[in-house]
DNA sequence: GTCTATAGCGCGATAGAC
DNA sequence: GTCTATCGCGCTATAGAC
């Protein structure tokens, strides 16, 4: 076979292991992943993994922190940008999310299911509550619709963007082949902001 | 402590084990769950688990089939009901889903993440593609909006209903305490159909 | 730093008494 | 049917040569 693994790039050994761990953990989850899988994916020996990262758990923490940053990094900088309108934010968030998720479709289901297993993971990393409530984004929504909790709209936005990827294994066979799935997601880049504006201005 | 486990009801031993397995698998996922956890939750000995179910894997298959039925059972009967309008379906699906998910909040993340690990699980159980495409629900949407793929609306509906539960571990600290979370979900029972109708009739 | 070999143990599964 | 005791594997982690 001689199949070249994704992590076999010209990186330092430590980086190769981290890359491989990210791939294997994201695909299988912590409990189903084996350190042997990661070592093989990285093209190195099992002992080296412990030499660099001490334990499976420590390696996982590092990968997890990185994946959380990737998933929420799309959102965070835009929420507090005072120079864009609410409409602009909806468009930018949607475009960034769908582009990123088409490249990393199993990222949301991984992060969300692992946080379920260990909710503390997050609370350290995300001091979201205060940050979100005081965000420009939430204030802009509240101005528009004082009658509805702004977080409803945030949930809708995230749901419409993330859910098709969270549920991809279920939806894929329904929606057709990979290319058809991709086209539908591309369509959503334009449709989601339109729908969101509708909800904000009517209803 | 003498804490009474949920599965310690007046059921047959086989049922007690199945109940316990459902609880433990749903909470931790297959890979993180231990057969010893399940035995303890059921209040029986580890050997009995194998006596009734032969293996962890077999027990899991049974639980998984049941959980998939529960998650999609909310949807399936309504989609092909020719006697209700599209509006009626939107209201019924939303109310049923939110009521059910308030009682079983970790059901969607469990089913979706386990299907990711083993997509074949589903394809046997759900011959959804044909069934969905020919459903009354999809036809009713197509009548209303011939310009947009009906599955966009289905994804939106499911996303708005399921996503707040899939992402509950992340959203909960943002949205407040358990009671506040519950109130928001109760509000959504009325709001989601309104939003869905907006999307169908405008945009 | 990287390897081979193996320790140590948690896990699923089974044997066998009652 | 239900238990106690234990097997044997596969896993994480480490020792030690190079």
Tab-separated table of C-alpha atoms (C1' of nucleotides) in Angstrom:
chain	number	residue	atom	x	y	z
A	1	UNK	CA	0.000	0.000	0.000
A	2	UNK	CA	2.677	2.510	1.055
A	3	UNK	CA	0.001	5.062	1.750
A	4	UNK	CA	1.467	8.367	2.868
A	5	UNK	CA	-0.054	9.568	6.113
A	6	UNK	CA	-1.091	13.174	6.430
A	7	UNK	CA	1.193	13.773	9.362
A	8	UNK	CA	4.306	12.559	7.571
A	9	UNK	CA	5.331	16.042	6.558
A	10	UNK	CA	8.668	17.671	7.061
A	11	UNK	CA	8.007	18.715	10.634
A	12	UNK	CA	9.833	18.218	13.896
A	13	UNK	CA	9.001	14.949	15.614
A	14	UNK	CA	7.087	16.773	18.288
A	15	UNK	CA	4.958	18.519	15.662
A	16	UNK	CA	4.419	15.290	13.770
A	17	UNK	CA	3.058	13.655	16.910
A	18	UNK	CA	0.818	16.604	17.684
A	19	UNK	CA	-0.539	16.588	14.136
A	20	UNK	CA	-1.154	12.845	14.240
A	21	UNK	CA	-2.825	13.104	17.634
A	22	UNK	CA	-5.100	15.820	16.340
A	23	UNK	CA	-6.148	13.641	13.421
A	24	UNK	CA	-6.710	10.480	15.439
A	25	UNK	CA	-8.404	12.099	18.442
A	26	UNK	CA	-10.667	14.186	16.218
A	27	UNK	CA	-11.697	11.148	14.226
A	28	UNK	CA	-12.226	8.669	17.051
A	29	UNK	CA	-12.583	10.616	20.268
A	30	UNK	CA	-10.419	10.167	23.355
A	31	UNK	CA	-11.835	6.868	24.516
A	32	UNK	CA	-11.640	5.088	21.183
A	33	UNK	CA	-8.235	6.465	20.240
A	34	UNK	CA	-5.151	4.354	20.944
A	35	UNK	CA	-1.699	5.810	21.480
A	36	UNK	CA	-0.504	3.135	19.046
A	37	UNK	CA	-2.796	4.628	16.370
A	38	UNK	CA	-1.264	8.023	16.953
A	39	UNK	CA	2.292	6.702	16.827
A	40	UNK	CA	1.576	4.892	13.584
A	41	UNK	CA	-0.131	7.944	12.070
A	42	UNK	CA	2.916	10.020	13.025
A	43	UNK	CA	5.300	7.444	11.598
A	44	UNK	CA	7.224	7.105	14.838
A	45	UNK	CA	7.580	4.676	17.684
A	46	UNK	CA	5.173	4.511	20.557
A	47	UNK	CA	7.836	5.287	23.126
A	48	UNK	CA	8.556	8.636	21.543
A	49	UNK	CA	5.039	9.772	22.233
A	50	UNK	CA	5.585	9.415	25.948
A	51	UNK	CA	9.050	10.890	25.684
A	52	UNK	CA	7.587	14.136	24.298
A	53	UNK	CA	4.213	14.283	26.022
A	54	UNK	CA	4.447	12.123	29.181
A	55	UNK	CA	0.963	10.621	28.739
A	56	UNK	CA	-2.031	10.161	26.478
A	57	UNK	CA	-4.017	12.494	28.724
A	58	UNK	CA	-1.449	15.323	28.517
A	59	UNK	CA	-1.248	15.010	24.755
A	60	UNK	CA	-5.012	15.108	24.568
A	61	UNK	CA	-5.204	18.298	26.625
A	62	UNK	CA	-2.883	20.022	24.197
A	63	UNK	CA	-4.803	18.872	21.141
A	64	UNK	CA	-8.124	19.738	22.723
A	65	UNK	CA	-7.073	23.278	23.611
A	66	UNK	CA	-5.959	23.784	20.044
A	67	UNK	CA	-9.210	22.416	18.582
A	68	UNK	CA	-11.336	24.568	20.874
A	69	UNK	CA	-9.391	27.614	19.751
A	70	UNK	CA	-9.921	26.672	16.134
A	71	UNK	CA	-13.670	26.189	16.545
A	72	UNK	CA	-14.329	29.361	18.520
A	73	UNK	CA	-11.597	31.407	16.917
A	74	UNK	CA	-13.888	31.912	13.942
A	75	UNK	CA	-16.461	33.586	16.134
A	76	UNK	CA	-14.645	35.507	18.825
A	77	UNK	CA	-12.818	38.241	16.881
A	78	UNK	CA	-15.922	39.168	14.884
A	79	UNK	CA	-18.289	39.473	17.842
A	80	UNK	CA	-16.512	42.511	19.206
A	81	UNK	CA	-15.686	44.287	16.008
A	82	UNK	CA	-17.290	47.701	16.465
A	83	UNK	CA	-16.548	48.733	12.882
A	84	UNK	CA	-18.943	46.323	11.162
A	85	UNK	CA	-22.724	46.312	11.091
A	86	UNK	CA	-24.805	43.457	12.404
A	87	UNK	CA	-25.488	42.402	8.826
A	88	UNK	CA	-21.773	42.419	8.084
A	89	UNK	CA	-21.102	40.213	11.091
A	90	UNK	CA	-23.711	37.673	10.048
A	91	UNK	CA	-22.144	37.410	6.609
A	92	UNK	CA	-18.604	37.204	7.879
A	93	UNK	CA	-19.297	34.620	10.580
A	94	UNK	CA	-21.210	32.422	8.152
A	95	UNK	CA	-18.615	32.586	5.424
A	96	UNK	CA	-15.740	31.920	7.811
A	97	UNK	CA	-17.496	29.041	9.512
A	98	UNK	CA	-18.590	27.256	6.375
A	99	UNK	CA	-15.213	27.644	4.702
A	100	UNK	CA	-13.463	26.340	7.785
A	101	UNK	CA	-15.909	23.475	8.353
A	102	UNK	CA	-15.727	22.273	4.769
A	103	UNK	CA	-12.051	21.681	5.508
A	104	UNK	CA	-12.614	20.293	9.005
A	105	UNK	CA	-16.078	18.749	9.002
A	106	UNK	CA	-15.599	16.595	12.091
A	107	UNK	CA	-14.288	19.409	14.282
A	108	UNK	CA	-17.606	20.454	15.914
A	109	UNK	CA	-18.799	16.964	16.781
A	110	UNK	CA	-15.386	16.207	18.288
A	111	UNK	CA	-15.198	19.329	20.426
A	112	UNK	CA	-18.805	19.162	21.580
A	113	UNK	CA	-18.743	15.486	22.455
A	114	UNK	CA	-15.459	15.747	24.335
A	115	UNK	CA	-16.705	18.754	26.291
A	116	UNK	CA	-19.713	16.682	27.281
A	117	UNK	CA	-17.317	14.136	28.774
A	118	UNK	CA	-15.404	16.766	30.687
A	119	UNK	CA	-17.180	20.122	30.913
A	120	UNK	CA	-14.392	21.638	33.025
A	121	UNK	CA	-12.175	21.478	29.975
A	122	UNK	CA	-14.001	24.469	28.653
A	123	UNK	CA	-14.644	26.680	31.632
A	124	UNK	CA	-10.944	27.339	32.030
A	125	UNK	CA	-10.459	28.124	28.407
A	126	UNK	CA	-13.619	30.096	27.729
A	127	UNK	CA	-14.714	32.802	30.096
A	128	UNK	CA	-17.426	33.303	27.545
A	129	UNK	CA	-20.439	34.351	29.648
A	130	UNK	CA	-19.360	37.881	30.523
A	131	UNK	CA	-17.464	38.335	27.284
A	132	UNK	CA	-20.458	37.414	25.198
A	133	UNK	CA	-23.063	39.361	27.123
A	134	UNK	CA	-21.016	42.523	26.787
A	135	UNK	CA	-20.118	41.892	23.151
A	136	UNK	CA	-20.880	44.384	20.400
A	137	UNK	CA	-22.735	41.606	18.579
A	138	UNK	CA	-25.209	40.945	21.383
A	139	UNK	CA	-25.751	44.675	21.892
A	140	UNK	CA	-26.458	45.145	18.209
A	141	UNK	CA	-29.069	42.396	18.325
A	142	UNK	CA	-30.649	43.775	21.483
A	143	UNK	CA	-31.038	47.167	19.806
A	144	UNK	CA	-32.864	45.531	16.936
A	145	UNK	CA	-35.078	43.229	18.959
A	146	UNK	CA	-35.623	44.276	22.551
A	147	UNK	CA	-38.452	41.738	22.841
A	148	UNK	CA	-36.418	38.565	22.366
A	149	UNK	CA	-33.351	37.274	24.191
A	150	UNK	CA	-30.365	37.896	21.863
A	151	UNK	CA	-29.002	34.444	22.570
A	152	UNK	CA	-31.886	32.915	20.634
A	153	UNK	CA	-30.457	34.516	17.519
A	154	UNK	CA	-26.948	33.397	18.388
A	155	UNK	CA	-28.194	29.821	18.829
A	156	UNK	CA	-29.984	30.010	15.496
A	157	UNK	CA	-26.926	31.357	13.730
A	158	UNK	CA	-24.665	28.701	15.197
A	159	UNK	CA	-27.251	25.998	14.660
A	160	UNK	CA	-27.698	26.804	10.994
A	161	UNK	CA	-23.944	26.974	10.450
A	162	UNK	CA	-22.712	24.099	12.599
A	163	UNK	CA	-25.567	21.610	12.638
A	164	UNK	CA	-25.189	20.397	9.032
A	165	UNK	CA	-21.646	19.411	9.945
A	166	UNK	CA	-22.462	17.953	13.339
A	167	UNK	CA	-25.055	15.786	11.626
A	168	UNK	CA	-23.040	15.146	8.487
A	169	UNK	CA	-22.835	11.360	8.933
A	170	UNK	CA	-26.628	11.277	9.040
A	171	UNK	CA	-27.302	13.892	6.382
A	172	UNK	CA	-24.687	12.867	3.830
A	173	UNK	CA	-26.532	9.757	2.579
A	174	UNK	CA	-29.721	11.804	2.355
A	175	UNK	CA	-28.225	14.767	0.567
A	176	UNK	CA	-26.266	12.809	-2.049
A	177	UNK	CA	-22.574	12.458	-2.697
A	178	UNK	CA	-19.720	14.510	-1.294
A	179	UNK	CA	-19.838	17.043	-4.130
A	180	UNK	CA	-23.578	17.616	-3.734
A	181	UNK	CA	-23.118	18.054	-0.012
A	182	UNK	CA	-20.421	20.616	-0.641
A	183	UNK	CA	-22.621	22.551	-3.060
A	184	UNK	CA	-25.431	22.743	-0.532
A	185	UNK	CA	-23.027	24.139	2.061
A	186	UNK	CA	-21.756	26.680	-0.438
A	187	UNK	CA	-25.348	27.778	-1.050
A	188	UNK	CA	-25.817	28.237	2.673
A	189	UNK	CA	-23.068	30.841	2.775
A	190	UNK	CA	-25.451	33.193	1.004
A	191	UNK	CA	-28.725	31.875	2.395
A	192	UNK	CA	-27.998	31.891	6.128
A	193	UNK	CA	-27.391	35.657	6.387
A	194	UNK	CA	-30.621	36.267	4.468
A	195	UNK	CA	-32.587	34.037	6.824
A	196	UNK	CA	-30.986	35.601	9.878
A	197	UNK	CA	-31.898	39.106	8.731
A	198	UNK	CA	-35.478	37.976	8.208
A	199	UNK	CA	-35.674	36.715	11.771
A	200	UNK	CA	-34.221	39.919	13.100
A	201	UNK	CA	-36.494	42.266	11.169
A	202	UNK	CA	-39.788	40.392	11.286
A	203	UNK	CA	-41.393	37.669	13.381
B	1	UNK	CA	-24.462	8.072	50.420
B	2	UNK	CA	-26.773	5.183	49.526
B	3	UNK	CA	-27.735	6.996	46.376
B	4	UNK	CA	-30.420	5.125	44.477
B	5	UNK	CA	-29.419	4.537	40.883
B	6	UNK	CA	-31.960	5.289	38.206
B	7	UNK	CA	-31.865	1.767	36.877
B	8	UNK	CA	-32.649	0.155	40.228
B	9	UNK	CA	-36.317	-0.100	39.475
B	10	UNK	CA	-38.512	-3.127	39.750
B	11	UNK	CA	-37.532	-4.546	36.394
B	12	UNK	CA	-36.220	-7.864	35.207
B	13	UNK	CA	-32.469	-8.184	35.435
B	14	UNK	CA	-32.157	-8.036	31.699
B	15	UNK	CA	-34.126	-4.777	31.587
B	16	UNK	CA	-32.113	-3.322	34.455
B	17	UNK	CA	-28.898	-3.968	32.540
B	18	UNK	CA	-30.292	-2.476	29.360
B	19	UNK	CA	-31.448	0.618	31.230
B	20	UNK	CA	-28.084	1.003	32.940
B	21	UNK	CA	-26.242	0.521	29.667
B	22	UNK	CA	-28.363	3.187	28.041
B	23	UNK	CA	-27.522	5.638	30.800
B	24	UNK	CA	-23.792	4.926	30.877
B	25	UNK	CA	-23.249	4.690	27.109
B	26	UNK	CA	-25.265	7.851	26.492
B	27	UNK	CA	-23.292	9.760	29.094
B	28	UNK	CA	-19.792	8.584	28.238
B	29	UNK	CA	-19.864	7.133	24.750
B	30	UNK	CA	-18.808	3.604	23.828
B	31	UNK	CA	-15.072	4.075	24.173
B	32	UNK	CA	-15.147	5.721	27.582
B	33	UNK	CA	-17.798	3.450	29.042
B	34	UNK	CA	-16.694	0.449	31.123
B	35	UNK	CA	-18.760	-2.690	31.479
B	36	UNK	CA	-18.016	-2.432	35.200
B	37	UNK	CA	-19.696	1.007	35.242
B	38	UNK	CA	-22.787	-0.489	33.658
B	39	UNK	CA	-22.887	-3.407	36.088
B	40	UNK	CA	-22.609	-1.040	39.033
B	41	UNK	CA	-25.293	1.282	37.627
B	42	UNK	CA	-27.561	-1.744	37.200
B	43	UNK	CA	-26.807	-2.967	40.707
B	44	UNK	CA	-25.672	-6.354	39.497
B	45	UNK	CA	-22.473	-8.286	38.996
B	46	UNK	CA	-20.252	-7.926	35.971
B	47	UNK	CA	-20.642	-11.579	35.021
B	48	UNK	CA	-24.366	-11.197	34.613
B	49	UNK	CA	-23.878	-8.646	31.895
B	50	UNK	CA	-22.067	-11.179	29.760
B	51	UNK	CA	-24.527	-13.873	30.714
B	52	UNK	CA	-27.380	-11.853	29.205
B	53	UNK	CA	-25.655	-9.996	26.398
B	54	UNK	CA	-22.504	-11.974	25.479
B	55	UNK	CA	-20.362	-8.869	24.998
B	56	UNK	CA	-20.043	-5.130	25.459
B	57	UNK	CA	-20.365	-4.681	21.710
B	58	UNK	CA	-23.635	-6.651	21.473
B	59	UNK	CA	-25.129	-4.730	24.368
B	60	UNK	CA	-24.099	-1.497	22.723
B	61	UNK	CA	-25.773	-2.415	19.434
B	62	UNK	CA	-29.050	-2.967	21.246
B	63	UNK	CA	-28.842	0.309	23.137
B	64	UNK	CA	-27.793	2.211	20.044
B	65	UNK	CA	-30.692	0.913	17.942
B	66	UNK	CA	-33.072	1.978	20.673
B	67	UNK	CA	-31.528	5.468	20.961
B	68	UNK	CA	-31.625	6.014	17.210
B	69	UNK	CA	-35.293	5.077	17.203
B	70	UNK	CA	-35.962	7.510	20.019
B	71	UNK	CA	-34.168	10.394	18.294
B	72	UNK	CA	-35.715	9.909	14.866
B	73	UNK	CA	-39.029	8.573	16.089
B	74	UNK	CA	-40.047	12.135	16.873
B	75	UNK	CA	-39.624	13.102	13.250
B	76	UNK	CA	-40.599	10.131	11.112
B	77	UNK	CA	-44.333	9.750	11.807
B	78	UNK	CA	-45.019	13.455	11.287
B	79	UNK	CA	-43.185	13.805	7.984
B	80	UNK	CA	-45.666	11.619	6.147
B	81	UNK	CA	-48.862	12.737	7.796
B	82	UNK	CA	-51.004	13.873	4.856
B	83	UNK	CA	-53.698	15.261	7.121
B	84	UNK	CA	-51.717	18.162	8.590
B	85	UNK	CA	-50.533	21.356	6.932
B	86	UNK	CA	-46.892	22.307	6.660
B	87	UNK	CA	-47.413	24.833	9.439
B	88	UNK	CA	-48.942	22.150	11.616
B	89	UNK	CA	-45.957	19.881	11.026
B	90	UNK	CA	-43.482	22.593	11.988
B	91	UNK	CA	-45.303	23.183	15.250
B	92	UNK	CA	-45.697	19.513	16.063
B	93	UNK	CA	-42.107	18.555	15.293
B	94	UNK	CA	-40.766	21.456	17.335
B	95	UNK	CA	-42.956	20.798	20.336
B	96	UNK	CA	-42.242	17.067	20.324
B	97	UNK	CA	-38.498	17.530	19.935
B	98	UNK	CA	-38.081	20.143	22.626
B	99	UNK	CA	-40.226	18.253	25.101
B	100	UNK	CA	-38.328	15.064	24.445
B	101	UNK	CA	-34.899	16.726	24.517
B	102	UNK	CA	-35.562	18.530	27.777
B	103	UNK	CA	-35.911	15.057	29.246
B	104	UNK	CA	-32.991	13.548	27.297
B	105	UNK	CA	-30.599	16.419	26.591
B	106	UNK	CA	-27.570	14.277	25.830
B	107	UNK	CA	-29.341	12.024	23.341
B	108	UNK	CA	-28.417	13.891	20.117
B	109	UNK	CA	-24.739	14.324	20.886
B	110	UNK	CA	-24.526	10.646	21.795
B	111	UNK	CA	-26.224	9.371	18.655
B	112	UNK	CA	-24.415	11.727	16.311
B	113	UNK	CA	-20.969	11.124	17.754
B	114	UNK	CA	-21.397	7.353	17.775
B	115	UNK	CA	-22.612	7.378	14.184
B	116	UNK	CA	-19.478	9.301	13.282
B	117	UNK	CA	-17.442	6.423	14.726
B	118	UNK	CA	-19.400	3.840	12.805
B	119	UNK	CA	-21.511	5.262	9.979
B	120	UNK	CA	-22.724	1.796	8.930
B	121	UNK	CA	-24.680	1.634	12.169
B	122	UNK	CA	-27.173	3.956	10.618
B	123	UNK	CA	-27.473	2.885	7.025
B	124	UNK	CA	-29.007	-0.408	8.062
B	125	UNK	CA	-31.453	1.202	10.387
B	126	UNK	CA	-32.395	4.240	8.356
B	127	UNK	CA	-33.221	3.917	4.705
B	128	UNK	CA	-33.897	7.612	5.012
B	129	UNK	CA	-32.879	8.968	1.594
B	130	UNK	CA	-35.759	7.648	-0.473
B	131	UNK	CA	-38.206	7.869	2.384
B	132	UNK	CA	-37.428	11.504	3.014
B	133	UNK	CA	-37.345	12.656	-0.578
B	134	UNK	CA	-40.792	11.197	-1.171
B	135	UNK	CA	-42.215	12.443	2.110
B	136	UNK	CA	-45.275	14.645	2.307
B	137	UNK	CA	-43.212	17.134	4.290
B	138	UNK	CA	-40.615	17.633	1.573
B	139	UNK	CA	-43.307	17.890	-1.088
B	140	UNK	CA	-45.154	20.525	0.911
B	141	UNK	CA	-41.972	22.576	1.180
B	142	UNK	CA	-41.198	22.193	-2.504
B	143	UNK	CA	-44.648	23.522	-3.363
B	144	UNK	CA	-43.999	26.593	-1.288
B	145	UNK	CA	-40.456	27.273	-2.432
B	146	UNK	CA	-39.535	25.766	-5.758
B	147	UNK	CA	-36.377	27.920	-5.864
B	148	UNK	CA	-34.599	26.402	-2.851
B	149	UNK	CA	-33.691	22.810	-2.049
B	150	UNK	CA	-36.210	21.619	0.579
B	151	UNK	CA	-33.434	20.016	2.610
B	152	UNK	CA	-32.128	23.460	3.497
B	153	UNK	CA	-35.330	24.016	5.449
B	154	UNK	CA	-35.118	20.598	7.034
B	155	UNK	CA	-31.544	21.318	8.137
B	156	UNK	CA	-32.633	24.653	9.557
B	157	UNK	CA	-35.518	23.105	11.438
B	158	UNK	CA	-33.374	20.357	12.900
B	159	UNK	CA	-30.529	22.758	13.605
B	160	UNK	CA	-32.717	25.167	15.530
B	161	UNK	CA	-34.297	22.335	17.495
B	162	UNK	CA	-31.325	20.068	18.142
B	163	UNK	CA	-28.320	22.370	18.195
B	164	UNK	CA	-29.062	24.032	21.564
B	165	UNK	CA	-28.958	20.544	23.070
B	166	UNK	CA	-25.950	19.328	21.118
B	167	UNK	CA	-24.090	22.387	22.351
B	168	UNK	CA	-25.613	22.438	25.814
B	169	UNK	CA	-22.319	21.921	27.681
B	170	UNK	CA	-20.987	25.022	25.937
B	171	UNK	CA	-24.148	27.115	26.066
B	172	UNK	CA	-25.284	26.325	29.600
B	173	UNK	CA	-22.649	28.500	31.356
B	174	UNK	CA	-23.447	31.313	28.946
B	175	UNK	CA	-27.191	31.117	29.248
B	176	UNK	CA	-27.377	30.891	33.032
B	177	UNK	CA	-28.548	28.155	35.360
B	178	UNK	CA	-30.546	25.052	34.533
B	179	UNK	CA	-33.899	26.769	35.065
B	180	UNK	CA	-33.007	29.678	32.789
B	181	UNK	CA	-31.835	27.244	30.145
B	182	UNK	CA	-35.121	25.400	30.390
B	183	UNK	CA	-37.116	28.612	30.021
B	184	UNK	CA	-35.243	29.553	26.873
B	185	UNK	CA	-36.004	26.153	25.365
B	186	UNK	CA	-39.668	26.532	26.298
B	187	UNK	CA	-39.709	29.873	24.500
B	188	UNK	CA	-38.264	28.231	21.424
B	189	UNK	CA	-41.253	25.934	21.156
B	190	UNK	CA	-43.263	28.945	20.030
B	191	UNK	CA	-40.490	30.878	18.296
B	192	UNK	CA	-39.058	28.213	15.994
B	193	UNK	CA	-42.271	27.643	14.006
B	194	UNK	CA	-42.619	31.406	13.562
B	195	UNK	CA	-39.061	31.687	12.263
B	196	UNK	CA	-39.516	28.702	9.968
B	197	UNK	CA	-42.655	30.173	8.440
B	198	UNK	CA	-40.787	33.416	7.815
B	199	UNK	CA	-38.076	31.589	5.924
B	200	UNK	CA	-40.630	29.721	3.869
B	201	UNK	CA	-42.715	32.731	2.924
B	202	UNK	CA	-40.030	35.364	2.396
B	203	UNK	CA	-36.318	35.500	1.669
C	1	DG	C1'	16.390	11.395	20.236
C	2	DT	C1'	14.961	7.065	18.762
C	3	DC	C1'	14.541	2.495	19.125
C	4	DT	C1'	13.240	-2.616	21.272
C	5	DA	C1'	11.521	-4.947	24.909
C	6	DT	C1'	8.762	-5.373	28.681
C	7	DA	C1'	6.579	-3.995	32.957
C	8	DG	C1'	2.156	-3.273	35.061
C	9	DC	C1'	-2.460	-3.075	35.100
C	10	DG	C1'	-7.286	-2.198	33.624
C	11	DC	C1'	-10.299	-4.263	30.752
C	12	DG	C1'	-13.715	-7.636	28.670
C	13	DA	C1'	-14.778	-12.149	29.154
C	14	DT	C1'	-15.168	-16.842	31.361
C	15	DA	C1'	-14.968	-20.866	34.750
C	16	DG	C1'	-17.183	-22.871	38.186
C	17	DA	C1'	-19.475	-22.946	42.880
C	18	DC	C1'	-24.001	-22.273	44.719
D	1	DG	C1'	-29.738	-16.954	37.574
D	2	DT	C1'	-26.335	-14.948	40.328
D	3	DC	C1'	-22.244	-14.805	42.465
D	4	DT	C1'	-16.632	-14.872	43.330
D	5	DA	C1'	-12.447	-15.493	41.375
D	6	DT	C1'	-9.463	-15.344	37.695
D	7	DC	C1'	-7.748	-15.543	32.961
D	8	DG	C1'	-5.464	-13.355	29.215
D	9	DC	C1'	-5.253	-9.683	26.207
D	10	DG	C1'	-4.345	-4.936	24.880
D	11	DC	C1'	-3.333	-0.812	26.636
D	12	DT	C1'	-0.343	3.010	28.628
D	13	DA	C1'	3.907	3.804	30.289
D	14	DT	C1'	8.875	2.935	31.275
D	15	DA	C1'	13.647	0.806	31.269
D	16	DG	C1'	17.581	0.630	28.953
D	17	DA	C1'	20.532	-0.112	24.705
D	18	DC	C1'	22.246	2.569	20.920
